[in-house]
Amino acid sequence: MESAAAALAQLGSLAASSHVSRMADAFAAAGEELALVGGSVRDAFLGAPLNDLDFTTTADPDRILAIVSPLAEAHWDVGRAFGTIGAVIEGHTVEITTYRTDAYDGATRKPMVEFGDTLEGDLVRRDFTVNAMALRIPELVLVDPSGGIEDILARRLDTPGAPETSFGDDPLRMMRAARFTSQLGFEVTDRVVDAMQGLADRLSIVSGERVRDEFSKLLCTPAPRAGLQLMVDSGIAQIVLPELPALRLQVDEHHHHKDVYEHSLTVLEQAIQLERERHPGEPPDLTLRIAALLHDIGKPATKRMEPGGVVTFHHHDVVGAKLAAKRMRELRFDKDRTAGVARLIELHLRFFGYTEGAWTDSAVRRYVRDAGPLLERLHILTRADVTTRNRRKSDRLSFAYDDLEDRIAALGEEEELASIRPDLDGEQIMAILGLSPGREVGEAYRFLLELRLSDGPLGEEEAERRLRAWWAAR
């Protein structure tokens, strides 16, 4: 971590920048307080880049808008109900929020927004001490009423006041504790864990959209395992993602050294590593990460004891796909992401038949067709799903998948595999067979598609000959 002096110097430099100093002078001239607050102050003491800038002020939303409008190239008030006004000043996006003292009323799914009148009062109602620091500007006075700097030094996550009060005010903060555990690499205090365990049920009053957003942020951290483990150990996963803790007692027949829960966390870690290696510099792939975490959630429902004590999980891929889709709908994920995750889970076992015998070109084409635009994600998920400690087995599976990817690439170069279509389209089928649009055209199209998959490109003349023969034989 950077020294406190270096952090204060970085914050001072930020405050002296043109767009911040102009804003600070404008609020001071209007008789209003202004302070840089939250994550940017925390990140300065962590030596991290300062990106998103949040400010807090005594001014109410109407007053904020009146002060920043003359300075801004653009401004918006979509957060006005929560006391927040956004603006772009000299090309920099800022958000300014009125001092607040929010809380849930204990029954509804939305927090009540109440404005406060002091900076200290605003800070002590925030989620964690490391986020409850501010820098008054233009005075450059650091305000840290809850010991946030000490907690940063100790790499500790704690609440400004009693965690029971903090989590009672906003139960979603329990999920934020899990996210910050992964994002910052901090450990939560014992009292925070105790409060999470005691108040986990309170998350049921939080909207699915807010839970979804926080869960997504956690999965997109560099190393989400610690946060997910905290969710499970504290009991909050039982409320928001019960399929995850349900994996803990399931013995995986393919990975005897790990239970399915540990296996799933390892698959997620390996998928993230492969994602970085294969696509460096790209943002986290949330669809892939959800699929990696949930790929085996069908196992508890399909567990069977066979003669000889063998445990099986037949069709857990299909069952898991349905369970994942159901959970994602409840968490208000969009249809495309939900469908993508479900399809990846449904297909994640398909490759393992490849090692049992050489696939024909037709089988490779079907693999590509069934994966569609998810093919690259399926490559990563399938490779990540190998967690065996048996080096020989691991190498064999890896070499086999190398071979499959090589064959896909070779076939793709030959016949544009990623966009497989029959040799004749619907208009041509109708013209050749004298049909009008309807069920029979669809049947003919599927017949030609199967030919395309099994035999490769035929050309229009040969495709027409076979189509006419098929039609006559009907």
Coordinates of C-alpha atoms in Angstrom, one line a residue:
M1 CA 0.0 0.0 0.0
E2 CA 1.2 3.6 -0.7
S3 CA 2.1 5.6 2.3
A4 CA -0.5 7.9 3.8
A5 CA 1.6 10.9 2.6
A6 CA 1.6 9.6 -1.0
A7 CA -2.2 9.0 -0.8
L8 CA -2.9 12.5 0.4
A9 CA -0.6 13.9 -2.2
Q10 CA -2.5 12.0 -4.9
L11 CA -5.8 13.3 -3.5
G12 CA -4.4 16.8 -3.4
S13 CA -3.3 16.6 -7.0
L14 CA -6.8 15.4 -8.0
A15 CA -8.4 18.3 -6.0
A16 CA -6.1 20.8 -7.8
S17 CA -7.2 19.5 -11.3
S18 CA -9.1 22.0 -13.3
H19 CA -12.5 20.4 -13.3
V20 CA -12.5 19.5 -9.6
S21 CA -11.1 22.9 -8.4
R22 CA -13.7 24.8 -10.6
M23 CA -16.5 22.7 -9.0
A24 CA -15.1 23.2 -5.5
D25 CA -14.9 27.0 -6.0
A26 CA -18.4 27.1 -7.3
F27 CA -19.9 25.2 -4.3
A28 CA -17.9 27.3 -1.9
A29 CA -19.1 30.5 -3.6
A30 CA -22.6 29.3 -3.2
G31 CA -22.1 28.7 0.5
E32 CA -22.3 24.9 0.2
E33 CA -19.9 22.2 1.5
L34 CA -18.3 19.8 -1.0
A35 CA -16.2 16.6 -0.4
L36 CA -14.7 13.8 -2.4
V37 CA -16.0 10.7 -0.9
G38 CA -16.1 6.9 -0.9
G39 CA -14.2 4.6 -3.3
S40 CA -11.9 7.1 -4.8
V41 CA -10.6 8.2 -1.3
R42 CA -10.2 4.5 -0.4
D43 CA -8.4 3.7 -3.6
A44 CA -5.9 6.5 -3.0
F45 CA -4.8 4.8 0.2
L46 CA -4.6 1.5 -1.6
G47 CA -2.4 3.0 -4.3
A48 CA -5.0 2.2 -7.0
P49 CA -6.0 4.4 -9.9
L50 CA -8.7 7.0 -9.2
N51 CA -11.4 6.5 -11.8
D52 CA -15.0 7.1 -10.7
L53 CA -15.3 10.4 -8.7
D54 CA -18.2 10.8 -6.3
F55 CA -18.8 13.9 -4.3
T56 CA -21.2 14.7 -1.5
T57 CA -22.5 18.1 -0.4
T58 CA -24.9 20.0 1.8
A59 CA -26.8 21.2 -1.3
D60 CA -30.1 19.6 -2.2
P61 CA -30.5 18.2 -5.7
D62 CA -32.1 21.4 -7.1
R63 CA -29.2 23.5 -5.6
I64 CA -26.6 21.1 -7.0
L65 CA -28.1 21.4 -10.5
A66 CA -28.1 25.2 -10.3
I67 CA -24.4 25.2 -9.2
V68 CA -23.0 22.7 -11.7
S69 CA -25.1 23.7 -14.8
P70 CA -22.9 26.7 -15.7
L71 CA -19.8 24.5 -15.5
A72 CA -21.0 21.4 -17.3
E73 CA -21.1 20.4 -20.9
A74 CA -23.9 18.0 -20.0
H75 CA -25.8 17.1 -16.9
W76 CA -28.6 14.7 -15.9
D77 CA -30.9 14.1 -12.9
V78 CA -32.0 10.5 -13.3
G79 CA -30.8 10.0 -9.7
R80 CA -32.6 13.1 -8.3
A81 CA -34.9 11.0 -6.1
F82 CA -31.8 9.6 -4.4
G83 CA -30.2 13.0 -4.1
T84 CA -27.8 12.5 -7.0
I85 CA -27.0 14.8 -10.0
G86 CA -24.6 13.7 -12.7
A87 CA -22.5 16.0 -14.9
V88 CA -19.7 16.2 -17.4
I89 CA -17.2 18.9 -16.6
E90 CA -14.2 19.4 -18.9
G91 CA -14.8 15.9 -20.3
H92 CA -14.8 14.3 -16.8
T93 CA -18.0 12.5 -15.5
V94 CA -18.8 13.3 -11.9
E95 CA -21.7 12.5 -9.5
I96 CA -22.7 14.8 -6.7
T97 CA -25.1 13.6 -3.9
T98 CA -26.7 15.4 -1.1
Y99 CA -25.7 14.2 2.4
R100 CA -28.0 11.2 3.2
T101 CA -29.2 9.0 6.0
D102 CA -31.0 6.2 4.2
A103 CA -32.6 3.1 5.7
Y104 CA -35.2 0.4 4.9
D105 CA -38.4 0.7 6.7
G106 CA -38.3 -3.1 7.4
A107 CA -41.1 -4.1 5.1
T108 CA -40.7 -2.7 1.6
R109 CA -38.1 -3.7 -1.0
K110 CA -36.8 -0.1 -1.5
P111 CA -34.8 2.0 0.9
M112 CA -36.2 5.3 2.2
V113 CA -34.1 8.2 1.0
E114 CA -33.6 10.9 3.7
F115 CA -31.2 13.8 3.4
G116 CA -28.8 14.7 6.1
D117 CA -27.1 17.9 7.2
T118 CA -23.5 16.9 8.1
L119 CA -20.6 15.2 6.4
E120 CA -19.9 13.0 9.4
G121 CA -23.5 11.9 9.6
D122 CA -23.4 11.0 5.9
L123 CA -20.2 9.0 6.4
V124 CA -21.2 6.9 9.5
R125 CA -24.3 5.7 7.6
R126 CA -22.2 4.2 4.8
D127 CA -21.6 0.5 4.3
F128 CA -18.0 0.0 5.5
T129 CA -15.3 2.0 7.2
V130 CA -13.0 1.9 4.2
N131 CA -15.7 3.6 2.2
A132 CA -16.6 6.1 4.9
M133 CA -13.8 8.5 4.4
A134 CA -14.0 11.9 2.6
L135 CA -11.7 14.8 1.6
R136 CA -13.2 18.2 2.1
I137 CA -12.4 20.5 -0.8
P138 CA -11.1 23.0 -1.4
E139 CA -9.8 22.9 2.2
L140 CA -8.1 19.4 1.6
V141 CA -9.2 18.2 5.1
L142 CA -9.4 14.4 5.4
V143 CA -12.5 13.2 7.4
D144 CA -12.4 9.6 8.7
P145 CA -14.8 9.3 11.7
S146 CA -14.8 5.5 11.8
G147 CA -11.1 4.5 11.4
G148 CA -11.2 3.6 7.7
I149 CA -7.4 4.2 7.3
E150 CA -6.6 1.8 10.1
D151 CA -8.8 -0.9 8.6
I152 CA -7.2 -0.4 5.2
L153 CA -3.8 -0.9 6.8
A154 CA -5.1 -4.0 8.5
R155 CA -6.8 -5.2 5.3
R156 CA -10.0 -5.5 7.3
L157 CA -13.6 -5.0 6.4
D158 CA -15.8 -3.6 9.1
T159 CA -18.9 -1.4 9.4
P160 CA -18.8 2.1 10.9
G161 CA -21.3 1.2 13.6
A162 CA -22.9 -2.0 14.7
P163 CA -23.1 -4.3 11.7
E164 CA -26.6 -5.4 12.7
T165 CA -27.7 -1.7 12.4
S166 CA -25.9 -1.3 9.1
F167 CA -27.3 -4.4 7.5
G168 CA -30.7 -3.7 8.9
D169 CA -30.6 -0.3 7.2
D170 CA -29.7 -1.9 3.9
P171 CA -29.5 -5.8 3.7
L172 CA -27.7 -5.6 0.4
R173 CA -24.6 -4.5 2.3
M174 CA -24.1 -8.2 3.2
M175 CA -23.6 -9.0 -0.4
R176 CA -21.3 -6.0 -0.8
A177 CA -19.2 -7.5 2.1
A178 CA -18.8 -10.6 -0.1
R179 CA -17.9 -8.5 -3.1
F180 CA -15.4 -6.3 -1.3
T181 CA -13.8 -9.5 0.2
S182 CA -12.9 -10.5 -3.4
Q183 CA -12.4 -7.0 -4.9
L184 CA -10.1 -5.7 -2.2
G185 CA -8.7 -8.9 -0.8
F186 CA -9.8 -7.9 2.7
E187 CA -11.1 -10.2 5.5
V188 CA -14.4 -9.4 7.2
T189 CA -14.4 -9.1 11.0
D190 CA -16.0 -11.7 13.2
R191 CA -18.8 -9.4 14.2
V192 CA -19.6 -8.7 10.5
V193 CA -19.8 -12.5 9.8
D194 CA -22.0 -13.0 12.9
A195 CA -24.3 -10.3 11.8
M196 CA -24.5 -11.7 8.3
Q197 CA -25.4 -15.1 9.7
G198 CA -28.1 -13.6 11.9
L199 CA -29.6 -11.3 9.3
A200 CA -29.3 -13.4 6.1
D201 CA -33.1 -13.7 5.8
R202 CA -33.4 -9.9 5.5
L203 CA -32.0 -10.2 2.0
S204 CA -35.4 -11.5 0.9
I205 CA -36.8 -7.9 1.1
V206 CA -34.2 -6.7 -1.5
S207 CA -35.3 -6.6 -5.1
G208 CA -34.0 -9.2 -7.5
E209 CA -32.5 -6.5 -9.7
R210 CA -30.3 -5.1 -6.8
V211 CA -29.2 -8.7 -5.8
R212 CA -28.4 -9.5 -9.5
D213 CA -26.3 -6.4 -9.9
E214 CA -24.3 -7.0 -6.7
F215 CA -23.8 -10.7 -7.6
S216 CA -22.6 -9.7 -11.1
K217 CA -20.1 -7.3 -9.6
L218 CA -18.8 -10.0 -7.4
L219 CA -18.4 -12.5 -10.2
C220 CA -16.6 -9.9 -12.3
T221 CA -13.9 -9.3 -9.6
P222 CA -10.4 -10.7 -10.4
A223 CA -10.8 -13.5 -7.8
P224 CA -14.5 -14.1 -6.7
R225 CA -13.9 -17.4 -4.8
A226 CA -13.4 -15.7 -1.4
G227 CA -16.6 -13.7 -1.7
L228 CA -18.6 -16.7 -2.9
Q229 CA -17.3 -18.7 0.1
L230 CA -18.4 -15.9 2.4
M231 CA -21.9 -15.9 0.9
V232 CA -22.1 -19.7 1.5
D233 CA -20.6 -19.7 5.0
S234 CA -22.7 -16.8 6.2
G235 CA -26.0 -18.2 4.9
I236 CA -26.8 -15.4 2.4
A237 CA -26.3 -17.7 -0.6
Q238 CA -29.1 -19.9 0.8
I239 CA -31.4 -16.9 0.3
V240 CA -30.2 -15.5 -3.1
L241 CA -28.5 -18.5 -4.8
P242 CA -29.5 -21.7 -2.9
E243 CA -28.2 -24.0 -5.7
L244 CA -24.6 -23.1 -4.7
P245 CA -24.6 -24.3 -1.0
A246 CA -26.6 -27.3 -2.1
L247 CA -23.5 -28.5 -3.9
R248 CA -21.4 -28.8 -0.7
L249 CA -22.4 -32.4 0.2
Q250 CA -22.4 -33.9 -3.2
V251 CA -19.6 -36.3 -4.0
D252 CA -18.5 -35.9 -7.7
E253 CA -17.9 -39.3 -9.4
H254 CA -15.4 -37.7 -11.8
H255 CA -13.4 -35.7 -9.2
H256 CA -13.2 -37.9 -6.1
H257 CA -10.7 -35.5 -4.4
K258 CA -13.2 -32.6 -4.3
D259 CA -16.9 -32.3 -3.6
V260 CA -19.0 -30.6 -6.3
Y261 CA -18.9 -27.3 -4.4
E262 CA -15.1 -27.1 -4.4
H263 CA -15.0 -28.4 -7.9
S264 CA -17.3 -25.7 -9.1
L265 CA -15.3 -22.9 -7.5
T266 CA -12.1 -24.4 -9.1
V267 CA -13.8 -24.5 -12.5
L268 CA -14.7 -20.8 -12.1
E269 CA -11.1 -19.9 -11.2
Q270 CA -9.8 -21.9 -14.2
A271 CA -12.3 -20.4 -16.5
I272 CA -11.3 -16.9 -15.4
Q273 CA -7.6 -17.8 -16.0
L274 CA -8.3 -19.1 -19.5
E275 CA -10.5 -16.1 -20.2
R276 CA -7.5 -13.8 -19.5
E277 CA -5.1 -15.9 -21.4
R278 CA -7.2 -16.3 -24.5
H279 CA -8.7 -12.7 -24.5
P280 CA -6.2 -10.4 -22.7
G281 CA -7.4 -6.9 -22.0
E282 CA -11.1 -7.7 -22.6
P283 CA -13.7 -7.1 -19.8
P284 CA -14.9 -10.0 -17.6
D285 CA -17.3 -12.4 -19.4
L286 CA -20.2 -12.6 -17.0
T287 CA -22.1 -15.2 -19.0
L288 CA -19.1 -17.5 -19.0
R289 CA -18.5 -17.0 -15.3
I290 CA -22.1 -17.7 -14.3
A291 CA -22.1 -20.9 -16.4
A292 CA -18.8 -22.0 -14.8
L293 CA -20.1 -21.5 -11.3
L294 CA -23.4 -23.2 -12.0
H295 CA -22.5 -25.9 -14.5
D296 CA -23.1 -28.7 -12.0
I297 CA -26.1 -27.4 -10.1
G298 CA -28.2 -30.3 -11.6
K299 CA -26.2 -32.9 -9.6
P300 CA -28.1 -32.7 -6.3
A301 CA -31.4 -33.5 -8.1
T302 CA -30.0 -36.3 -10.2
K303 CA -27.8 -38.1 -7.7
R304 CA -28.3 -41.8 -7.7
M305 CA -26.6 -44.7 -5.9
E306 CA -25.9 -47.6 -8.3
P307 CA -25.0 -51.2 -7.5
G308 CA -21.5 -51.4 -6.1
G309 CA -21.7 -48.0 -4.4
V310 CA -21.1 -46.0 -7.6
V311 CA -22.7 -42.5 -7.5
T312 CA -24.1 -41.2 -10.8
F313 CA -25.6 -37.9 -11.9
H314 CA -27.2 -38.8 -15.2
H315 CA -28.7 -35.9 -17.2
H316 CA -27.4 -33.3 -14.6
D317 CA -26.5 -31.1 -17.6
V318 CA -30.1 -30.9 -18.8
V319 CA -31.5 -30.5 -15.3
G320 CA -28.8 -28.0 -14.4
A321 CA -29.6 -25.9 -17.5
K322 CA -33.3 -25.6 -16.4
L323 CA -32.4 -24.8 -12.8
A324 CA -29.9 -22.1 -13.9
A325 CA -32.5 -20.5 -16.2
K326 CA -35.1 -20.5 -13.4
R327 CA -32.7 -18.9 -10.9
M328 CA -31.5 -16.3 -13.5
R329 CA -35.1 -15.3 -14.3
E330 CA -35.8 -14.8 -10.6
L331 CA -32.7 -12.6 -10.4
R332 CA -34.0 -10.6 -13.4
F333 CA -31.2 -11.4 -15.7
D334 CA -32.0 -10.5 -19.3
K335 CA -33.2 -13.2 -21.7
D336 CA -30.1 -13.4 -23.8
R337 CA -27.7 -13.9 -20.9
T338 CA -30.1 -16.4 -19.3
A339 CA -30.4 -18.4 -22.5
G340 CA -26.6 -18.3 -23.0
V341 CA -25.8 -19.6 -19.5
A342 CA -28.5 -22.4 -19.8
R343 CA -27.1 -23.5 -23.2
L344 CA -23.5 -23.6 -22.0
I345 CA -24.6 -25.8 -19.0
E346 CA -26.6 -28.1 -21.3
L347 CA -23.6 -28.5 -23.6
H348 CA -20.8 -28.7 -21.1
L349 CA -20.5 -32.5 -21.1
R350 CA -20.7 -32.9 -24.8
F351 CA -17.0 -33.0 -25.4
F352 CA -16.2 -35.8 -23.0
G353 CA -17.5 -38.3 -25.6
Y354 CA -14.8 -37.1 -27.9
T355 CA -12.1 -39.0 -25.9
E356 CA -14.0 -42.2 -26.2
G357 CA -13.6 -42.5 -30.0
A358 CA -12.8 -40.3 -32.9
W359 CA -15.6 -38.0 -33.9
T360 CA -16.6 -37.8 -37.6
D361 CA -16.6 -34.5 -39.4
S362 CA -20.3 -34.6 -39.0
A363 CA -20.1 -34.8 -35.2
V364 CA -17.7 -31.9 -35.2
R365 CA -20.1 -29.8 -37.3
R366 CA -22.9 -30.6 -35.0
Y367 CA -20.8 -29.5 -32.0
V368 CA -20.2 -26.2 -33.7
R369 CA -23.8 -25.8 -34.8
D370 CA -25.2 -26.6 -31.4
A371 CA -22.8 -24.1 -29.7
G372 CA -23.4 -21.4 -32.2
P373 CA -22.2 -18.0 -31.0
L374 CA -21.3 -19.6 -27.6
L375 CA -18.6 -21.8 -29.1
E376 CA -15.6 -19.9 -27.7
R377 CA -17.2 -19.8 -24.2
L378 CA -17.9 -23.5 -24.5
H379 CA -14.2 -24.1 -25.4
I380 CA -13.2 -22.3 -22.2
L381 CA -15.8 -23.9 -19.9
T382 CA -15.0 -27.4 -21.2
R383 CA -11.3 -27.0 -20.6
A384 CA -11.9 -25.4 -17.2
D385 CA -14.1 -28.4 -16.2
V386 CA -11.0 -30.6 -15.9
T387 CA -9.9 -30.4 -12.3
T388 CA -8.4 -33.8 -11.8
R389 CA -5.1 -34.1 -10.0
N390 CA -4.2 -37.1 -12.2
R391 CA -1.7 -35.4 -14.6
R392 CA -1.9 -38.1 -17.2
K393 CA -5.7 -37.8 -17.4
S394 CA -5.5 -34.1 -17.4
D395 CA -3.0 -34.0 -20.2
R396 CA -5.0 -36.5 -22.2
L397 CA -8.2 -34.4 -22.0
S398 CA -6.2 -31.2 -22.8
F399 CA -4.6 -32.8 -25.9
A400 CA -8.0 -34.2 -27.0
Y401 CA -9.5 -30.7 -26.8
D402 CA -6.5 -29.2 -28.7
D403 CA -7.3 -31.7 -31.4
L404 CA -11.0 -30.8 -31.5
E405 CA -10.2 -27.1 -31.8
D406 CA -7.7 -27.8 -34.5
R407 CA -10.4 -29.8 -36.4
I408 CA -13.0 -27.1 -36.0
A409 CA -10.5 -24.5 -37.3
A410 CA -9.6 -26.7 -40.3
L411 CA -13.2 -27.4 -41.2
G412 CA -14.1 -23.8 -40.6
E413 CA -11.5 -22.7 -43.2
E414 CA -12.8 -25.2 -45.7
E415 CA -16.5 -24.5 -45.4
E416 CA -17.3 -21.5 -43.1
L417 CA -18.4 -23.8 -40.4
A418 CA -19.6 -21.1 -38.0
S419 CA -22.5 -20.2 -40.3
I420 CA -23.7 -23.6 -41.6
R421 CA -26.6 -23.4 -43.9
P422 CA -28.2 -25.9 -46.3
D423 CA -27.1 -25.6 -49.9
L424 CA -30.6 -24.4 -50.8
D425 CA -32.6 -21.7 -49.0
G426 CA -36.3 -21.7 -48.4
E427 CA -37.2 -19.8 -51.5
Q428 CA -35.3 -22.3 -53.7
I429 CA -37.0 -25.3 -51.9
M430 CA -40.4 -23.9 -52.5
A431 CA -39.6 -23.2 -56.2
I432 CA -38.2 -26.7 -56.7
L433 CA -41.0 -28.6 -55.0
G434 CA -43.8 -26.2 -55.9
L435 CA -44.7 -25.5 -52.3
S436 CA -46.1 -22.5 -50.5
P437 CA -44.7 -21.4 -47.1
G438 CA -45.6 -24.0 -44.4
R439 CA -44.6 -27.1 -42.4
E440 CA -43.4 -29.1 -45.4
V441 CA -40.9 -26.4 -46.3
G442 CA -39.5 -26.5 -42.8
E443 CA -39.1 -30.3 -43.1
A444 CA -37.3 -30.0 -46.4
Y445 CA -35.0 -27.4 -44.9
R446 CA -34.1 -29.6 -42.0
F447 CA -33.5 -32.5 -44.3
L448 CA -31.0 -30.5 -46.3
L449 CA -29.4 -29.2 -43.1
E450 CA -28.8 -32.7 -41.9
L451 CA -27.2 -33.5 -45.3
R452 CA -25.0 -30.4 -44.9
L453 CA -23.9 -31.5 -41.5
S454 CA -23.2 -35.1 -42.4
D455 CA -21.7 -34.8 -45.9
G456 CA -20.4 -31.2 -46.0
P457 CA -21.1 -28.8 -48.9
L458 CA -22.9 -30.5 -51.8
G459 CA -23.5 -27.7 -54.2
E460 CA -26.9 -26.6 -55.4
E461 CA -27.2 -29.1 -58.2
E462 CA -26.5 -32.2 -56.0
A463 CA -28.6 -30.8 -53.2
E464 CA -31.5 -30.4 -55.6
R465 CA -31.1 -33.9 -56.9
R466 CA -31.2 -35.3 -53.3
L467 CA -34.1 -33.1 -52.3
R468 CA -36.2 -34.3 -55.2
A469 CA -35.4 -37.9 -54.4
W470 CA -36.3 -37.4 -50.7
W471 CA -39.5 -35.7 -51.7
A472 CA -40.5 -38.5 -54.1
A473 CA -39.8 -41.1 -51.5
R474 CA -42.2 -39.5 -49.1

